[in-house]
């Protein structure tokens, strides 16, 4: 079967007044033994690349607008690193290849009869660059890309990495055991990260920033949303660095060194205008060693460092305990350059059994307010 076989979503759209049929968007189906990258390269804006169950080895690059990459479910469609440099994208099918013609050597000549694995013959230069960077799935400079219902695991750096994207959606993706970040992006606006799972990643489960390797003021994301994700057992659950207008809502974050880290600094525009609501942030008590910019991190629920005009409301933050300056339920702490938090509102949260305090204002900023929170211990006293 040709890699990425195309099936029109509607074979031909309604015939126009001039009698010329309009081309419908296509669904390009990738079977085990075929190349995801070849299907992406062949896709037109508006097309969907549907990847059937199996483990597909190698990196994938998307740089075309409005392409959807969809698996058949996290843990069912899996993207993992290539086994060798000369095998940029190979696949293994579901557990019983004898009952699956797409992976049965007797019925699918693309499958290697010696191993039961399949080796694709197509990989683009951009995918090679994505792999060389240690990333699994790269989205670069594209508008309206969607990635859905698959797992990315075991890559050296990022499971999913996006740069200069607009209206990117990552939905129902599992990003596990990647060397640095499960899902990350920079220089992007109007993104949506919804209903994803990230665990066991070497740095953050989910990381969004203005730019990773450049200094500068905060980017106005024009409404990036981080909603309904489960971030567990990473170094940091969620890191939002030098951004404005980000919504963090209804996420479940536990078992990390810190749950949510909102990071700003002295650059202008300042990081801020964020909304952190309805999250469950529990027992983030792992230990992360000190860095050049931060003390060691342990037992941190929601940390604001160098941000302004941000609302933290309606969250349940419990059982985050440590002895770091960043430990506690909700913590305000100066940025690594000494820039204070200012104008932030912490209200109507349930903050219990955190230590050394449920609410810790270790900053010297102005205009921060603390009202109607259910908590037992605050530093300084009087904020509960």
XYZ file of C-alpha atoms in Angstrom:
384
model
C 0.000 0.000 0.000
C 1.269 3.459 -0.814
C 2.265 5.380 2.282
C -0.406 7.791 3.442
C -3.220 6.507 1.226
C -5.648 9.370 0.691
C -9.375 9.029 1.207
C -11.448 12.115 0.407
C -13.520 13.255 3.356
C -16.250 13.806 0.804
C -15.251 12.488 -2.589
C -16.185 15.689 -4.363
C -17.846 18.732 -2.877
C -20.959 20.170 -4.451
C -20.474 21.318 -8.017
C -20.265 25.088 -8.231
C -22.204 27.327 -10.531
C -19.499 27.069 -13.158
C -19.673 23.269 -13.115
C -16.170 22.731 -11.635
C -16.084 20.429 -8.583
C -14.378 21.769 -5.452
C -11.716 19.518 -3.946
C -12.620 18.202 -0.501
C -10.119 17.861 2.302
C -8.570 14.403 2.458
C -7.890 11.900 5.204
C -4.514 10.296 4.587
C -4.352 6.966 6.401
C -0.983 5.711 7.626
C -0.756 1.974 8.275
C 2.025 0.219 10.165
C 4.919 -0.106 7.745
C 4.273 3.309 6.226
C 5.783 6.726 6.848
C 3.966 9.373 8.864
C 6.325 11.969 7.407
C 5.511 10.948 3.820
C 1.810 11.413 4.539
C 2.430 14.798 6.168
C 4.573 15.871 3.203
C 1.800 14.860 0.806
C -0.963 16.546 2.802
C -2.553 19.786 1.676
C -3.791 22.467 4.087
C -6.981 21.160 5.674
C -6.036 17.481 5.353
C -5.970 14.978 8.207
C -3.225 12.388 8.593
C -4.770 9.454 10.470
C -2.187 7.115 11.981
C -3.441 3.611 12.721
C -2.412 1.609 15.816
C 1.273 0.792 16.129
C 4.609 2.129 17.311
C 6.151 4.426 14.701
C 9.847 5.121 15.185
C 11.430 8.396 14.144
C 10.706 12.120 14.256
C 8.019 14.003 12.332
C 8.030 17.624 11.164
C 4.883 19.640 10.359
C 5.353 23.017 8.710
C 2.188 23.232 6.592
C -0.856 25.145 7.821
C -4.091 23.507 8.966
C -2.835 19.939 8.948
C -4.258 17.555 11.569
C -2.141 14.645 12.780
C -4.430 12.205 14.562
C -3.686 8.867 16.155
C -6.193 6.289 17.318
C -5.588 6.959 20.998
C -2.801 7.649 23.450
C -0.962 4.406 24.075
C -2.388 2.940 20.864
C -0.635 5.106 18.304
C 2.899 5.714 19.608
C 5.744 7.860 18.271
C 9.163 6.817 19.603
C 12.798 7.433 18.611
C 14.358 5.639 15.668
C 16.337 2.580 16.654
C 19.296 3.516 14.412
C 20.390 6.618 12.547
C 19.871 4.809 9.251
C 16.325 3.799 10.186
C 14.614 7.199 10.477
C 11.063 5.945 10.646
C 10.077 2.335 11.246
C 6.966 0.902 12.788
C 5.688 -2.026 14.710
C 2.027 -2.872 14.711
C -0.353 -4.037 17.420
C 0.501 -6.957 19.633
C -0.704 -9.755 17.350
C 0.602 -9.187 13.795
C -0.715 -12.533 12.623
C -4.265 -11.221 12.920
C -3.501 -7.780 11.480
C -2.906 -7.702 7.726
C -1.171 -4.344 7.961
C 1.639 -5.942 9.993
C 1.549 -9.522 8.740
C 4.621 -10.298 6.584
C 2.548 -12.688 4.513
C 0.129 -9.977 3.417
C 2.170 -6.759 3.619
C 5.433 -6.746 1.653
C 6.525 -3.509 3.345
C 7.078 -5.461 6.540
C 10.478 -6.929 7.261
C 9.877 -10.690 7.586
C 12.889 -11.117 9.842
C 11.809 -8.727 12.590
C 8.125 -8.032 12.176
C 9.080 -4.351 11.960
C 8.538 -2.146 8.961
C 10.935 0.394 7.547
C 9.627 3.424 5.707
C 11.496 4.827 2.737
C 10.646 8.515 3.155
C 11.889 11.105 5.576
C 12.179 14.832 4.908
C 15.157 17.046 5.610
C 13.123 18.889 8.239
C 12.286 15.643 10.020
C 15.988 14.795 10.095
C 16.640 18.183 11.726
C 13.869 17.528 14.253
C 15.443 14.177 15.110
C 18.927 15.677 15.308
C 17.653 18.154 17.902
C 16.401 15.232 19.982
C 12.712 16.027 19.443
C 9.845 13.749 18.506
C 7.218 15.838 16.745
C 8.129 19.362 15.589
C 5.671 22.056 14.467
C 7.378 25.026 12.862
C 5.922 28.260 11.511
C 2.477 26.851 10.786
C -1.052 28.099 11.468
C -3.888 25.884 12.640
C -2.006 22.607 13.150
C -3.727 19.989 15.335
C -2.072 16.995 17.004
C -4.447 14.531 18.641
C -4.789 11.134 20.277
C -1.294 9.668 20.296
C 1.716 9.095 22.546
C 5.200 10.602 22.153
C 7.779 8.899 24.328
C 11.479 8.451 24.921
C 12.920 11.373 22.921
C 16.120 12.998 24.148
C 14.721 16.523 24.439
C 11.086 17.353 23.619
C 8.301 14.923 22.933
C 6.465 17.685 21.035
C 8.172 20.962 20.177
C 6.546 23.970 18.476
C 8.034 27.289 17.419
C 6.471 30.274 15.624
C 3.069 28.580 15.540
C -0.369 30.199 15.535
C -3.532 28.453 16.742
C -1.738 25.196 17.514
C -3.920 22.592 19.254
C -2.466 19.646 21.188
C -5.302 17.452 22.450
C -5.478 14.033 24.131
C -1.751 13.451 23.705
C 0.382 11.485 26.170
C 3.979 12.710 26.487
C 6.009 10.368 28.688
C 9.650 9.812 29.604
C 11.206 12.409 27.333
C 14.630 13.685 28.326
C 13.656 17.291 28.963
C 10.080 18.329 28.199
C 6.927 16.445 27.372
C 5.333 19.260 25.350
C 6.949 22.640 24.745
C 6.568 25.732 22.617
C 8.063 29.166 22.039
C 7.322 32.255 19.922
C 3.734 31.143 19.442
C 0.271 32.583 19.976
C -3.330 31.429 20.472
C -2.405 27.846 21.312
C -4.619 25.283 23.046
C -3.257 22.440 25.164
C -6.210 20.345 26.285
C -6.742 16.960 27.953
C -3.126 15.862 27.613
C -1.079 13.682 29.972
C 2.614 14.257 30.670
C 4.644 12.183 33.114
C 8.218 11.195 33.813
C 9.787 13.955 31.719
C 13.214 15.249 32.750
C 12.196 18.892 33.079
C 8.594 20.079 32.701
C 5.588 18.128 31.577
C 4.330 21.211 29.736
C 6.491 24.257 28.998
C 5.457 27.443 27.186
C 7.746 30.444 26.765
C 8.375 33.599 24.792
C 11.725 32.228 23.589
C 13.906 29.468 24.942
C 17.365 30.803 24.125
C 16.797 34.563 23.797
C 16.248 37.347 26.293
C 13.327 39.703 25.836
C 10.020 40.935 27.113
C 6.961 38.783 27.584
C 5.016 37.689 24.511
C 1.298 38.482 24.380
C -0.098 35.057 23.494
C -3.509 36.552 22.634
C -5.202 33.882 24.690
C -3.244 30.626 24.938
C -5.219 28.022 26.928
C -3.838 25.190 29.082
C -6.889 23.241 30.182
C -7.756 19.819 31.552
C -4.257 18.317 31.469
C -2.770 15.765 33.888
C 0.881 16.518 34.695
C 2.479 14.013 37.069
C 5.936 12.882 38.090
C 7.976 15.383 36.074
C 10.514 17.771 37.560
C 8.031 20.615 37.064
C 4.401 20.112 36.157
C 3.742 23.314 34.189
C 6.157 26.170 33.467
C 4.857 29.396 31.887
C 7.808 31.692 31.220
C 7.722 35.339 30.121
C 4.224 35.274 28.633
C 1.055 37.336 28.919
C -2.619 36.406 28.600
C -2.440 32.698 29.352
C -5.307 30.725 30.935
C -4.410 27.748 33.145
C -7.640 25.989 34.073
C -8.885 22.650 35.439
C -5.552 20.841 35.307
C -4.525 18.047 37.700
C -0.904 18.401 38.759
C 0.801 16.101 41.265
C 4.011 14.314 42.143
C 6.371 16.883 40.615
C 8.912 19.085 42.405
C 6.604 22.030 41.713
C 3.103 22.092 40.315
C 2.782 25.414 38.474
C 5.647 27.852 37.892
C 4.764 31.296 36.494
C 8.049 32.979 35.627
C 8.910 36.568 34.778
C 11.920 38.843 35.088
C 13.010 42.451 34.637
C 12.348 42.599 30.887
C 9.397 44.534 29.509
C 6.640 43.919 28.766
C 6.493 41.990 32.008
C 5.050 38.507 32.341
C 1.503 38.632 33.628
C -2.201 39.077 32.898
C -2.606 35.331 33.457
C -5.540 33.418 34.940
C -4.952 30.309 37.059
C -8.310 28.814 38.070
C -9.888 25.523 39.047
C -6.709 23.456 39.180
C -5.965 20.584 41.567
C -2.335 20.845 42.692
C -1.457 18.095 45.135
C 1.660 16.633 46.782
C 4.329 18.016 44.490
C 7.059 16.854 46.845
C 9.785 15.473 44.597
C 13.242 17.045 44.906
C 14.895 19.134 42.152
C 18.428 20.390 42.772
C 19.338 24.076 42.741
C 20.279 25.757 39.463
C 22.168 28.927 38.608
C 18.859 30.797 38.718
C 16.810 29.107 41.425
C 17.301 27.415 44.785
C 16.379 23.764 45.041
C 12.690 23.091 44.506
C 10.527 20.750 46.556
C 6.983 20.913 47.856
C 5.870 23.848 45.695
C 2.247 24.154 44.661
C 1.715 27.324 42.605
C 4.705 29.690 42.411
C 4.611 33.239 41.063
C 8.047 34.711 40.490
C 8.413 38.145 38.899
C 4.901 38.318 37.398
C 2.193 40.966 37.509
C -1.599 41.338 37.409
C -2.331 37.609 37.556
C -5.419 35.985 39.091
C -5.049 32.778 41.150
C -8.555 31.688 42.131
C -10.649 28.618 42.830
C -7.734 26.202 42.991
C -7.352 23.269 45.381
C -3.737 23.188 46.531
C -2.970 20.547 49.138
C -0.115 18.537 50.628
C 2.798 20.378 49.023
C 5.516 20.257 51.683
C 9.220 21.141 51.673
C 11.877 23.363 53.203
C 12.977 25.283 50.107
C 12.355 29.046 49.878
C 9.932 28.058 47.109
C 8.003 25.525 49.224
C 4.375 25.996 50.151
C 0.883 26.032 48.719
C 0.766 29.350 46.847
C 4.144 31.121 46.906
C 5.167 34.595 45.778
C 8.915 34.876 45.270
C 11.108 37.463 43.519
C 12.464 36.582 40.081
C 16.050 35.379 39.777
C 16.995 38.980 38.884
C 15.199 40.270 41.999
C 12.146 41.633 40.184
C 9.131 41.462 42.535
C 5.620 40.243 41.883
C 3.040 43.009 41.751
C -0.687 43.505 41.355
C -1.552 39.814 41.689
C -4.806 38.527 43.223
C -4.972 35.290 45.225
C -8.548 34.607 46.275
C -11.121 31.870 46.942
C -8.590 29.038 46.912
C -8.541 25.949 49.134
C -4.998 25.797 50.499
C -4.530 23.066 53.093
C -1.783 20.881 54.591
C 1.009 22.643 52.724
C 4.322 23.391 54.389
C 5.853 25.455 55.728
C 2.783 27.535 54.825
C -0.387 27.274 52.808
C 0.175 30.788 51.508
C 3.682 32.262 51.514
C 4.387 35.827 50.406
C 8.184 35.906 50.339
C 8.248 38.900 48.011
C 8.557 42.650 48.492
C 6.199 43.572 45.673
C 3.246 45.931 45.858
C -0.442 45.549 45.127
C -0.661 41.793 45.763
C -3.919 40.861 47.530
C -5.017 37.731 49.413
C -8.729 37.326 50.147
C -11.265 34.610 51.032
C -8.795 31.730 50.873
C -9.413 28.637 52.993
C -6.035 28.089 54.625
C -4.475 27.492 58.041
C -0.962 28.957 57.939
C 0.349 31.974 56.053
C 3.703 33.729 55.929
C 3.512 36.442 57.019
C 0.566 35.768 59.300
C -2.776 37.317 58.502
C -3.262 36.296 54.873
C -5.565 33.338 55.687
